[in-house]
């Protein structure tokens, strides 16, 4: 039976108590509007851990002033029902005022992997992400936290923060769950109009092309151009379509054997992101998840 907890101190006490009793606790932070991608993280956490906590919190500080904070879907009852069969012990759903206290004046500022791509287009976004993740880890001091590779840059930022601040939590990155046509599952897919929904498949299609071209030895600039054209041909307004180092997100060196392809684009008023790790050229190097060499 899952318990909904709103109070951070209460939440923390429950996790501390479980761990003191020798139980391994897994934590899945989310903003709700849950889908099969989120559930895959929960399933993985339930496999690895004795108890699982899921947070549902739409974090205001990671949204820009012109972004969709107000209209972001809030579906706590449906989310709770969706989690019921998956062995979640606690749903942590704090009020904004319990996370950002009156007079709140503290932020975590992240550089490094936070600087390019989403960091450039969404100023302050990753500072908001790092700040809330750190606060969530205070309320849910779990053994391990589970994040989706869907938000590749976010996983790098979180790992960097955890390493730099010495936070005692393991970060586990799980593969992206996709719809049948390849579209990465996202709470924001619900915004897509019926006409735009099929066009959105061009995002993952462009990443599939990137993978093939990379394996065949094509130049990075040519791959980026192909990705952009594929998306534009389907009416997507491309924010970026780029290859980068999969751990630093710096531009690729000429002899790079590993890369990540990152894309962001808009369909109507919906902004979608996706990525794919590219295997070593001409080799069958296995895909990994981003770890930045920061494992403690
Ligand atoms: P969000 O609710 O969008 O903040 O996402 C919460 C967590 O779920 C993040 O770690 C995301 O990367 C992860 N996530 C979102 N979509 C997917 C997906 N399609 N597959 C796997 N993980 C996902």
Coordinates of C-alpha atoms and ligand atoms in Angstrom, one line a residue:
X1 CA 0.0 0.0 0.0
X2 CA 1.6 3.3 -1.0
X3 CA 1.6 6.2 1.3
X4 CA 1.3 9.9 0.1
X5 CA 3.6 12.1 2.1
X6 CA 3.5 15.9 1.8
X7 CA 5.8 17.0 4.6
X8 CA 9.6 16.9 3.9
X9 CA 10.6 16.2 7.5
X10 CA 8.1 13.3 7.7
X11 CA 9.4 12.0 4.4
X12 CA 12.9 12.1 5.6
X13 CA 12.1 10.4 8.9
X14 CA 10.4 7.5 7.0
X15 CA 13.5 7.0 4.8
X16 CA 16.0 7.3 7.6
X17 CA 14.0 4.7 9.6
X18 CA 13.8 2.2 6.7
X19 CA 17.5 2.5 6.0
X20 CA 18.3 2.2 9.7
X21 CA 16.4 -1.1 9.6
X22 CA 18.8 -2.3 6.8
X23 CA 16.5 -1.6 3.9
X24 CA 17.9 -0.3 0.6
X25 CA 15.8 2.7 -0.6
X26 CA 15.5 3.7 -4.2
X27 CA 14.2 7.1 -5.3
X28 CA 12.6 8.2 -8.6
X29 CA 12.1 12.0 -8.9
X30 CA 9.4 13.1 -11.3
X31 CA 7.2 16.0 -12.2
X32 CA 4.1 13.7 -12.5
X33 CA 1.9 13.2 -15.5
X34 CA 3.4 9.8 -15.4
X35 CA 3.8 7.5 -18.4
X36 CA 5.6 4.3 -19.2
X37 CA 9.0 6.0 -19.2
X38 CA 8.6 7.0 -15.5
X39 CA 7.2 3.5 -14.7
X40 CA 10.4 1.9 -16.2
X41 CA 12.4 3.9 -13.7
X42 CA 10.1 2.7 -10.9
X43 CA 10.4 -0.9 -12.1
X44 CA 14.2 -0.7 -12.1
X45 CA 14.2 0.9 -8.6
X46 CA 11.9 -1.8 -7.3
X47 CA 14.1 -4.5 -8.7
X48 CA 17.2 -3.1 -7.1
X49 CA 15.8 -1.9 -3.8
X50 CA 13.6 -2.9 -0.8
X51 CA 11.6 0.3 -0.7
X52 CA 10.8 2.8 -3.5
X53 CA 9.9 6.5 -3.1
X54 CA 8.6 8.5 -6.1
X55 CA 8.4 12.3 -5.9
X56 CA 5.8 14.2 -7.8
X57 CA 6.7 17.9 -7.8
X58 CA 6.4 20.4 -10.6
X59 CA 9.4 22.5 -9.8
X60 CA 8.9 26.2 -10.5
X61 CA 12.5 27.2 -10.6
X62 CA 13.4 25.1 -13.6
X63 CA 10.8 26.8 -15.8
X64 CA 11.6 30.1 -17.5
X65 CA 9.1 33.0 -17.3
X66 CA 7.7 32.3 -20.8
X67 CA 7.6 28.5 -20.3
X68 CA 4.8 26.1 -19.4
X69 CA 4.9 25.9 -15.6
X70 CA 1.3 27.1 -15.3
X71 CA -0.1 24.6 -17.8
X72 CA 2.2 21.7 -17.0
X73 CA -0.2 18.7 -16.4
X74 CA -0.9 18.0 -12.7
X75 CA -2.6 14.6 -12.4
X76 CA -1.8 13.4 -8.8
X77 CA -4.9 11.0 -8.6
X78 CA -4.1 9.4 -11.9
X79 CA -0.4 9.2 -11.1
X80 CA -1.1 7.5 -7.8
X81 CA -3.4 5.0 -9.5
X82 CA -0.8 4.3 -12.1
X83 CA 1.9 3.6 -9.6
X84 CA -0.3 1.3 -7.5
X85 CA 0.7 -2.0 -9.1
X86 CA 4.4 -1.2 -9.1
X87 CA 5.4 -1.7 -5.4
X88 CA 6.0 2.0 -4.6
X89 CA 6.1 2.6 -0.8
X90 CA 6.0 6.4 -0.7
X91 CA 4.8 9.1 -3.0
X92 CA 6.4 12.3 -1.9
X93 CA 4.2 15.2 -3.1
X94 CA 5.3 18.4 -1.3
X95 CA 3.7 21.8 -1.8
X96 CA 5.9 24.4 -3.5
X97 CA 6.0 26.4 -0.2
X98 CA 7.5 23.4 1.6
X99 CA 10.3 23.1 -0.9
X100 CA 11.0 26.8 -1.3
X101 CA 10.5 28.3 2.2
X102 CA 9.4 31.9 2.8
X103 CA 12.3 34.2 1.9
X104 CA 14.0 31.4 0.0
X105 CA 17.3 32.8 -1.3
X106 CA 19.6 29.8 -2.1
X107 CA 20.4 28.2 -5.5
X108 CA 22.9 25.7 -6.8
X109 CA 24.6 27.1 -9.9
X110 CA 26.0 24.5 -12.3
X111 CA 28.5 24.9 -15.1
X112 CA 30.3 22.2 -17.1
X113 CA 27.8 20.0 -18.8
X114 CA 25.0 22.4 -18.0
X115 CA 26.4 25.2 -20.2
X116 CA 25.5 24.2 -23.8
X117 CA 22.2 23.0 -25.5
X118 CA 19.4 23.2 -22.9
X119 CA 21.5 25.5 -20.7
X120 CA 21.9 28.0 -23.6
X121 CA 18.2 27.9 -24.6
X122 CA 16.8 27.8 -21.1
X123 CA 18.8 30.1 -18.9
X124 CA 18.7 29.1 -15.3
X125 CA 16.9 25.8 -16.1
X126 CA 19.7 23.5 -14.8
X127 CA 20.3 25.7 -11.7
X128 CA 16.6 25.0 -10.9
X129 CA 17.0 21.3 -11.6
X130 CA 20.2 21.0 -9.5
X131 CA 18.6 23.0 -6.7
X132 CA 15.4 20.9 -6.6
X133 CA 17.2 17.6 -6.9
X134 CA 19.5 18.5 -4.0
X135 CA 16.4 19.5 -1.9
X136 CA 14.6 16.3 -2.9
X137 CA 17.7 14.3 -1.9
X138 CA 17.5 16.0 1.5
X139 CA 13.9 14.9 2.0
X140 CA 14.4 11.5 0.4
X141 CA 18.0 10.4 1.5
X142 CA 17.9 7.2 -0.5
X143 CA 20.7 4.8 -1.4
X144 CA 20.1 5.4 -5.1
X145 CA 18.2 7.7 -7.4
X146 CA 17.0 6.7 -10.9
X147 CA 17.0 9.1 -13.9
X148 CA 16.1 8.7 -17.5
X149 CA 18.6 8.9 -20.4
X150 CA 15.8 10.7 -22.2
X151 CA 17.2 13.8 -20.5
X152 CA 20.8 13.1 -21.2
X153 CA 22.1 16.5 -20.3
X154 CA 20.2 16.5 -17.1
X155 CA 21.8 13.2 -16.0
X156 CA 25.2 14.7 -16.6
X157 CA 24.3 17.8 -14.6
X158 CA 22.9 15.7 -11.7
X159 CA 26.0 13.5 -11.6
X160 CA 28.3 16.5 -11.7
X161 CA 26.4 18.1 -8.8
X162 CA 26.3 14.9 -6.7
X163 CA 30.1 14.5 -7.3
X164 CA 31.0 18.1 -6.6
X165 CA 28.9 18.4 -3.5
X166 CA 29.8 14.9 -2.2
X167 CA 26.2 13.8 -1.9
X168 CA 26.0 10.2 -0.6
X169 CA 23.7 8.8 -3.2
X170 CA 24.2 6.6 -6.2
X171 CA 22.8 7.9 -9.6
X172 CA 21.4 5.2 -11.9
X173 CA 20.6 6.1 -15.5
X174 CA 17.9 4.1 -17.3
X175 CA 17.2 3.8 -21.1
X176 CA 14.6 5.9 -22.9
X177 CA 11.2 4.3 -23.3
X178 CA 9.6 5.1 -26.7
X179 CA 6.2 5.0 -28.4
X180 CA 5.8 2.4 -31.3
X181 CA 6.8 5.0 -33.9
X182 CA 10.0 5.9 -31.9
X183 CA 8.8 9.1 -30.2
X184 CA 10.4 9.3 -26.8
X185 CA 7.6 9.2 -24.1
X186 CA 7.3 12.6 -22.5
X187 CA 4.6 14.3 -20.3
X188 CA 4.7 17.1 -22.9
X189 CA 3.6 14.8 -25.8
X190 CA 0.1 15.4 -24.5
X191 CA 0.3 18.9 -25.8
X192 CA 0.8 17.8 -29.4
X193 CA -2.2 18.4 -31.7
X194 CA -3.5 15.4 -33.7
X195 CA -1.9 16.8 -36.8
X196 CA 1.5 17.3 -35.2
X197 CA 1.7 14.0 -33.3
X198 CA 2.8 11.9 -36.4
X199 CA 5.3 14.6 -37.4
X200 CA 7.0 14.2 -34.0
X201 CA 8.3 10.8 -35.0
X202 CA 10.8 12.6 -37.3
X203 CA 12.8 13.5 -34.1
X204 CA 13.7 9.9 -33.3
X205 CA 14.0 9.2 -37.0
X206 CA 16.7 11.9 -37.3
X207 CA 18.6 10.2 -34.4
X208 CA 18.3 6.8 -36.1
X209 CA 19.9 8.3 -39.2
X210 CA 22.6 9.9 -37.1
X211 CA 23.5 6.5 -35.7
X212 CA 23.7 4.9 -39.1
X213 CA 25.8 7.8 -40.6
X214 CA 28.1 7.8 -37.6
X215 CA 28.7 4.1 -37.9
X216 CA 29.4 4.6 -41.6
X217 CA 32.1 7.2 -40.8
X218 CA 30.2 10.4 -42.0
X219 CA 31.5 13.7 -40.8
X220 CA 29.8 15.3 -37.8
X221 CA 28.7 18.4 -39.7
X222 CA 27.1 16.2 -42.4
X223 CA 25.3 14.2 -39.7
X224 CA 24.0 17.3 -38.0
X225 CA 22.8 18.7 -41.4
X226 CA 20.9 15.4 -42.1
X227 CA 19.2 15.5 -38.7
X228 CA 18.1 19.1 -39.1
X229 CA 16.7 18.5 -42.6
X230 CA 14.8 15.4 -41.6
X231 CA 13.1 17.3 -38.8
X232 CA 12.5 20.4 -40.9
X233 CA 10.9 18.3 -43.6
X234 CA 8.2 17.3 -41.1
X235 CA 7.5 20.9 -40.0
X236 CA 9.7 20.8 -36.9
X237 CA 11.3 24.1 -36.0
X238 CA 14.8 22.9 -34.9
X239 CA 16.4 24.5 -31.9
X240 CA 19.5 22.4 -32.2
X241 CA 20.6 19.1 -33.9
X242 CA 24.1 18.4 -32.8
X243 CA 26.8 15.9 -31.9
X244 CA 28.8 16.3 -28.8
X245 CA 31.1 14.5 -26.4
X246 CA 28.7 12.2 -24.5
X247 CA 30.2 13.1 -21.1
X248 CA 31.3 16.7 -21.2
X249 CA 28.9 17.8 -24.0
X250 CA 31.8 19.7 -25.5
X251 CA 32.2 19.8 -29.3
X252 CA 33.6 16.6 -30.7
X253 CA 37.3 16.3 -31.5
X254 CA 38.2 15.1 -35.0
X255 CA 39.2 11.6 -33.9
X256 CA 36.2 11.0 -31.5
X257 CA 34.9 7.4 -31.4
X258 CA 32.0 8.1 -29.1
X259 CA 29.4 10.8 -29.4
X260 CA 25.9 11.7 -28.4
X261 CA 23.4 13.2 -30.8
X262 CA 21.2 15.7 -29.2
X263 CA 18.1 17.3 -30.7
X264 CA 15.5 19.8 -29.6
X265 CA 12.6 21.2 -31.7
X266 CA 9.2 22.7 -31.6
X267 CA 5.9 21.5 -33.1
X268 CA 3.4 24.3 -32.6
X269 CA 3.9 25.4 -29.0
X270 CA 5.3 22.1 -27.9
X271 CA 9.0 21.8 -27.4
X272 CA 10.5 18.3 -27.5
X273 CA 14.0 17.0 -26.8
X274 CA 15.6 13.6 -27.5
X275 CA 19.1 12.1 -27.9
X276 CA 20.9 8.9 -28.8
X277 CA 24.3 7.7 -27.9
X278 CA 26.4 6.9 -31.0
X279 CA 28.5 3.8 -31.0
X280 CA 32.2 3.7 -31.8
X281 CA 32.8 4.1 -35.5
X282 CA 33.2 0.8 -37.3
X283 CA 33.2 -1.1 -34.0
X284 CA 30.4 -2.7 -32.0
X285 CA 31.2 -0.8 -28.8
X286 CA 28.2 -1.3 -26.4
X287 CA 26.1 1.6 -25.6
X288 CA 26.5 3.0 -22.1
X289 CA 24.7 5.5 -20.0
X290 CA 26.4 8.8 -19.1
X291 CA 28.7 8.4 -16.1
X292 CA 31.3 11.1 -16.7
X293 CA 33.8 8.9 -15.0
X294 CA 32.4 10.3 -11.8
X295 CA 31.5 7.1 -10.0
X296 CA 32.5 7.4 -6.4
Ligands
LIG1 P1 10.0 14.4 -15.6 O1 8.7 14.0 -14.9 O2 9.8 14.8 -17.1 O3 10.8 15.4 -14.9 O4 10.9 13.1 -15.7 C1 11.2 12.4 -14.5 C2 12.2 11.3 -14.8 O5 11.7 10.4 -15.8 C3 13.5 11.9 -15.4 O6 14.6 11.2 -14.9 C4 13.3 11.7 -16.9 O7 14.5 11.6 -17.6 C5 12.6 10.3 -16.9 N1 11.9 10.1 -18.1 C6 11.1 10.9 -18.8 N2 10.7 10.4 -19.9 C7 11.3 9.2 -20.0 C8 11.3 8.2 -21.0 N3 10.6 8.3 -22.2 N4 12.1 7.1 -20.8 C9 12.8 6.9 -19.6 N5 12.8 7.9 -18.7 C10 12.1 9.0 -18.9

